[in-house]
PDB file of C-alpha atoms in Angstrom:
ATOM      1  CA  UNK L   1      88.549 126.322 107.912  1.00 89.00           C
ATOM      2  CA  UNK L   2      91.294 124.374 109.492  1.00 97.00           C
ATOM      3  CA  UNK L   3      94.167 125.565 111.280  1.00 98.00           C
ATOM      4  CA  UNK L   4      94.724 122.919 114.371  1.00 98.00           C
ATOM      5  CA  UNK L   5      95.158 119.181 113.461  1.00 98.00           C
ATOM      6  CA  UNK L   6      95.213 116.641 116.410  1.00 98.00           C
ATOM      7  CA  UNK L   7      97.041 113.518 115.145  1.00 98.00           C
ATOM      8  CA  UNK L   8      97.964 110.378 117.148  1.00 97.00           C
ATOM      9  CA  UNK L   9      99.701 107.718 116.633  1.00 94.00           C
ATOM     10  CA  UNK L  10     100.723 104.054 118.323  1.00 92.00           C
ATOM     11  CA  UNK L  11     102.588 102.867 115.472  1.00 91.00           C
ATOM     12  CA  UNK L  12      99.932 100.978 113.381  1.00 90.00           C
ATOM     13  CA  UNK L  13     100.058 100.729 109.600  1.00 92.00           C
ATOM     14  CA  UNK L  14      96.906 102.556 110.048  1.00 92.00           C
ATOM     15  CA  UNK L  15      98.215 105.567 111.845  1.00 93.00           C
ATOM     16  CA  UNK L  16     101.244 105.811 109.834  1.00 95.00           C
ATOM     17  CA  UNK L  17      98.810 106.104 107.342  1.00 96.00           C
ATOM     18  CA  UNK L  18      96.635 108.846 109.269  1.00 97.00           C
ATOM     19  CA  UNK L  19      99.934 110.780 109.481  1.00 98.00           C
ATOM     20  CA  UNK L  20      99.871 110.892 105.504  1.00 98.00           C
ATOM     21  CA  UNK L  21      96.562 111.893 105.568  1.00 98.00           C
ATOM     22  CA  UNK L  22      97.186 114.477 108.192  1.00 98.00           C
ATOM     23  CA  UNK L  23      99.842 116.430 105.879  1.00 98.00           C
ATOM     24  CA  UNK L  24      98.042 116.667 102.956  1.00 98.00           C
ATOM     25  CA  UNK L  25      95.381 118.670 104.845  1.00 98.00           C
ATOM     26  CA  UNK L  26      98.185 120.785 106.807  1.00 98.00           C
ATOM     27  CA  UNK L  27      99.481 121.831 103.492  1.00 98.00           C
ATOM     28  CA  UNK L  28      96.209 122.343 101.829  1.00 98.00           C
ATOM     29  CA  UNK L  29      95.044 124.631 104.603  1.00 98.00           C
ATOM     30  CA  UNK L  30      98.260 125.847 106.312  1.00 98.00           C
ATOM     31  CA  UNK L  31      97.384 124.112 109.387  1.00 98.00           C
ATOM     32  CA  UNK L  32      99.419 123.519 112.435  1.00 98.00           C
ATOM     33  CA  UNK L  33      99.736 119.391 113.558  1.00 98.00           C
ATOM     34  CA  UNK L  34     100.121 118.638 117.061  1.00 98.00           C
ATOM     35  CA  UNK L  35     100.743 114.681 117.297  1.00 98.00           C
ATOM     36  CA  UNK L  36      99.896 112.526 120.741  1.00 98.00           C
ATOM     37  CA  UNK L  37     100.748 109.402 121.457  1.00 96.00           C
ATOM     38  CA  UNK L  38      99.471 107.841 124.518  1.00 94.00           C
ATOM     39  CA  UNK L  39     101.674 105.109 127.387  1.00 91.00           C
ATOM     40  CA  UNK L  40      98.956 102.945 128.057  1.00 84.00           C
ATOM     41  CA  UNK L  41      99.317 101.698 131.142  1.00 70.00           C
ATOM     42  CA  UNK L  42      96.554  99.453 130.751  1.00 61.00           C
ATOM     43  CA  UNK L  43      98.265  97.029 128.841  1.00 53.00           C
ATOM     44  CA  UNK L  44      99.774  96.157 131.889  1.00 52.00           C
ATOM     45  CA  UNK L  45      98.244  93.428 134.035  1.00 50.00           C
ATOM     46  CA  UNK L  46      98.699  93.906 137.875  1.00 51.00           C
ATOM     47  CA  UNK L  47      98.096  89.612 137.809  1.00 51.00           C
ATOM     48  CA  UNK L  48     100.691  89.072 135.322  1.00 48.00           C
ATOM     49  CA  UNK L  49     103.533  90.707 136.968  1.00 49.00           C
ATOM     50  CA  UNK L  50     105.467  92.061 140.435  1.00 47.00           C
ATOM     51  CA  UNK L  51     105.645  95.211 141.479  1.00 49.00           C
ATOM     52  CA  UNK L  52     109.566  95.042 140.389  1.00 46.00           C
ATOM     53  CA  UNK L  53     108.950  94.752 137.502  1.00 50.00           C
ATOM     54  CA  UNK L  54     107.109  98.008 137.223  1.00 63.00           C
ATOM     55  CA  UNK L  55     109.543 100.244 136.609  1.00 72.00           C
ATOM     56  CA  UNK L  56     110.945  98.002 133.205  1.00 78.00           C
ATOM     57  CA  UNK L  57     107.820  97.909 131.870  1.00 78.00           C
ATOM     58  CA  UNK L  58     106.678 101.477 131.983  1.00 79.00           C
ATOM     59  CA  UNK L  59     109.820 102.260 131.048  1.00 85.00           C
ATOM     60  CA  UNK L  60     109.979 100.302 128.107  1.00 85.00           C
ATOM     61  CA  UNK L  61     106.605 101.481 126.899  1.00 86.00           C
ATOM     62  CA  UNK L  62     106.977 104.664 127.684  1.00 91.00           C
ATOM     63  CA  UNK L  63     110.448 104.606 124.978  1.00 92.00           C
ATOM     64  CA  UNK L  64     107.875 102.808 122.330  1.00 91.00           C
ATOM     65  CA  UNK L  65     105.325 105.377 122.783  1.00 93.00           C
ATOM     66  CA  UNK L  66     108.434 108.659 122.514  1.00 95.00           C
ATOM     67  CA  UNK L  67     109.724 106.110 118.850  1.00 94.00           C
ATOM     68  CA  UNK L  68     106.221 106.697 117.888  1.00 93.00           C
ATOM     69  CA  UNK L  69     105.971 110.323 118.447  1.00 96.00           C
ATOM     70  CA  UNK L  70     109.470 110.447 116.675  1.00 96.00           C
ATOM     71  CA  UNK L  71     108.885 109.025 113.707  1.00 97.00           C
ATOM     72  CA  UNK L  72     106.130 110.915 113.025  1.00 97.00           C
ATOM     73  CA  UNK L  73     107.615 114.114 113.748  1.00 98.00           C
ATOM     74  CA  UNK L  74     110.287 113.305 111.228  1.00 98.00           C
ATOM     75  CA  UNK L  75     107.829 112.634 108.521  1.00 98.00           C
ATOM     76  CA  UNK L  76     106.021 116.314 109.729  1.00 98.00           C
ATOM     77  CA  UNK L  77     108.817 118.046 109.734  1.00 98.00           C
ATOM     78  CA  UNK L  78     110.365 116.641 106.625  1.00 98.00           C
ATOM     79  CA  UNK L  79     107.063 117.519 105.085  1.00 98.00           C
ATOM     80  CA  UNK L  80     107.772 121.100 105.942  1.00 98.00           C
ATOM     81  CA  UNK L  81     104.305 121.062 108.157  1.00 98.00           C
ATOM     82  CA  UNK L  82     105.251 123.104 111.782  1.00 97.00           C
ATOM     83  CA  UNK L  83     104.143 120.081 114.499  1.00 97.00           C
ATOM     84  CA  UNK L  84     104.408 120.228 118.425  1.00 97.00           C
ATOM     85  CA  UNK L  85     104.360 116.359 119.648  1.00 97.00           C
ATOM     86  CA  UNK L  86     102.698 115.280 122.897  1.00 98.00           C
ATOM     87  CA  UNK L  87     103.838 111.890 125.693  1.00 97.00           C
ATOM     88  CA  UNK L  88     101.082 111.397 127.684  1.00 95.00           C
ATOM     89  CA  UNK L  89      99.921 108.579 130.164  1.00 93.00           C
ATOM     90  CA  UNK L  90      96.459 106.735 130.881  1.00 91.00           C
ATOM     91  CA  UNK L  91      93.525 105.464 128.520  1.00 91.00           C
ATOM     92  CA  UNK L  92      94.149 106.634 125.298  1.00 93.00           C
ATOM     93  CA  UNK L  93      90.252 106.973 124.642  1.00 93.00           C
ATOM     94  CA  UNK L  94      90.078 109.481 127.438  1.00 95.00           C
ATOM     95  CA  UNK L  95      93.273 111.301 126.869  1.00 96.00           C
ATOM     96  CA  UNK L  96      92.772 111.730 123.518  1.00 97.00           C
ATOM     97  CA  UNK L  97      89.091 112.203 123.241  1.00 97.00           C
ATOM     98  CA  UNK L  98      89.105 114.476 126.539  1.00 96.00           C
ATOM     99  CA  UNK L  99      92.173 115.697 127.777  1.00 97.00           C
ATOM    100  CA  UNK L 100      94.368 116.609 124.589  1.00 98.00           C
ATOM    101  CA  UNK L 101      90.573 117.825 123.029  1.00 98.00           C
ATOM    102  CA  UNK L 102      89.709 120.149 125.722  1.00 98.00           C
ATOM    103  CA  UNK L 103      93.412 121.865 126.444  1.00 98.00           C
ATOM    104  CA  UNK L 104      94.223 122.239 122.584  1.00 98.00           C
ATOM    105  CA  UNK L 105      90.908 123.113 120.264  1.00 98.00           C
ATOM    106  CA  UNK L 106      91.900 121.168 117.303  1.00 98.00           C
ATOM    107  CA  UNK L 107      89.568 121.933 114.033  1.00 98.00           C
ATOM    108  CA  UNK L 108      90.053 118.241 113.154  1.00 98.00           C
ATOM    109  CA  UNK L 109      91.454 114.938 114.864  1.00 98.00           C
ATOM    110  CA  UNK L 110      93.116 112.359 112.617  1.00 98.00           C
ATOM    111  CA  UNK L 111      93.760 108.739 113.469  1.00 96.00           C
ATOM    112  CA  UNK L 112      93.814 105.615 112.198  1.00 93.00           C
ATOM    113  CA  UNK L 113      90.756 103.776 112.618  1.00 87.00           C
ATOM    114  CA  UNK L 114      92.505 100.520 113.766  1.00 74.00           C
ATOM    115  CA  UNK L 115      95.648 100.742 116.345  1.00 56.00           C
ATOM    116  CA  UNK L 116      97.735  97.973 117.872  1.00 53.00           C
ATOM    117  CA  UNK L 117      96.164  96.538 121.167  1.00 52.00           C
ATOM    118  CA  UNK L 118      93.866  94.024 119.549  1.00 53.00           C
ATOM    119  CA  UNK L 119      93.222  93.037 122.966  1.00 49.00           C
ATOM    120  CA  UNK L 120      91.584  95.824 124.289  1.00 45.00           C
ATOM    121  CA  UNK L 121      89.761  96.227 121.758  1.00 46.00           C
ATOM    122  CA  UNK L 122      88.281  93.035 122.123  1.00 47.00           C
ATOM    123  CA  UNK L 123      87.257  93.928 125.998  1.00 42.00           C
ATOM    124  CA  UNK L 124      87.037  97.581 126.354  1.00 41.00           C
ATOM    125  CA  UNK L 125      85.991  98.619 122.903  1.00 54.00           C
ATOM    126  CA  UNK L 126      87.927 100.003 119.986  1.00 84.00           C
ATOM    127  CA  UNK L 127      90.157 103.339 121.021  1.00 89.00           C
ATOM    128  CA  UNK L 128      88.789 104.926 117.040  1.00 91.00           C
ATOM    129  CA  UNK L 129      85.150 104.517 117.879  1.00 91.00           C
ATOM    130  CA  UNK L 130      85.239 105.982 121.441  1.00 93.00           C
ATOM    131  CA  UNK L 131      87.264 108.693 120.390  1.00 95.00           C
ATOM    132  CA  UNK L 132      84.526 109.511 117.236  1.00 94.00           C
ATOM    133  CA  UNK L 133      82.030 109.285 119.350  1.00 95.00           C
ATOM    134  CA  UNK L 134      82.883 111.591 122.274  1.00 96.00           C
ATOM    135  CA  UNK L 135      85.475 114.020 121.070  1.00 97.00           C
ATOM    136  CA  UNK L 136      84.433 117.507 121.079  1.00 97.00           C
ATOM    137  CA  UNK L 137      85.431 117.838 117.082  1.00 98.00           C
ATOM    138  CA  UNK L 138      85.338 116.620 113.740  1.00 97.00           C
ATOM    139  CA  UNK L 139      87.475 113.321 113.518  1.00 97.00           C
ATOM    140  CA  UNK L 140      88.701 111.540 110.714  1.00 96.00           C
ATOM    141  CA  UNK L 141      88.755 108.076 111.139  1.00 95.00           C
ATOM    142  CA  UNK L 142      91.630 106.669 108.463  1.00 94.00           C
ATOM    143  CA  UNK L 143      91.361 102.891 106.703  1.00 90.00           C
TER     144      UNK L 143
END
């Protein structure tokens, strides 16, 4: 039985796609969909960049990441599926995989199985596969 649904999102194709994926199972087994999206602050390189600049940047990414969480709380709610959304900061894999795991029980996590940072990907490992492989919970990875 499902009743909790962890969803996140980074604005992919593939997690709009998750979000799709998400509903249908909400609906099916009158679930509850809390969404996370994470600011990662690893995307920033302390080499690349003065302290000044700092505040821009997070700021910037940290209004990309709330879009995210926006949109799909639009599609969720227009769906008639009851949602609670979630900002956080850090590694995604962690925060997802740990932090948002452990504090809210979800019977399932959805996400798209590709995101948007192709770069750490290439150097720290896709976000999808840690998050499969150390989540406390059935995932569902979505093409």
């Amino acid at each position: 039985m499902i009743t909790s649904i962890l969803l996140t999102t980074d604005g992919s194709e593939t997690s709009k796609r998750a979000i799709q994926h998400a509903i249908v199972l909400a609906k099916k087994f009158e679930a509850k969909i809390s969404v996370v999206s994470v600011v990662n602050y690893s995307q920033m390189s302390p080499y690349s960049m003065a302290a000044s600049f700092d505040g821009p940047i997070i700021e910037s990414l940290t209004t990309a990441v709330q879009e995210n969480l926006n949109f799909a709380q639009q599609i969720i709610t227009d769906a008639q599926v009851p949602c609670d959304v979630y900002l956080e900061k850090g590694d995604p894999r962690i925060v997802i995989a740990d932090k948002m795991v452990a504090s809210l029980k979800p019977d399932l996590l959805v996400m798209g199985k590709t995101g948007t940072n192709k770069i750490s990907r290439i150097f720290l490992g896709s976000t999808a596969r840690y998050v499969s492989e150390n989540a406390q919970t059935n995932v569902l990875l979505v093409e």
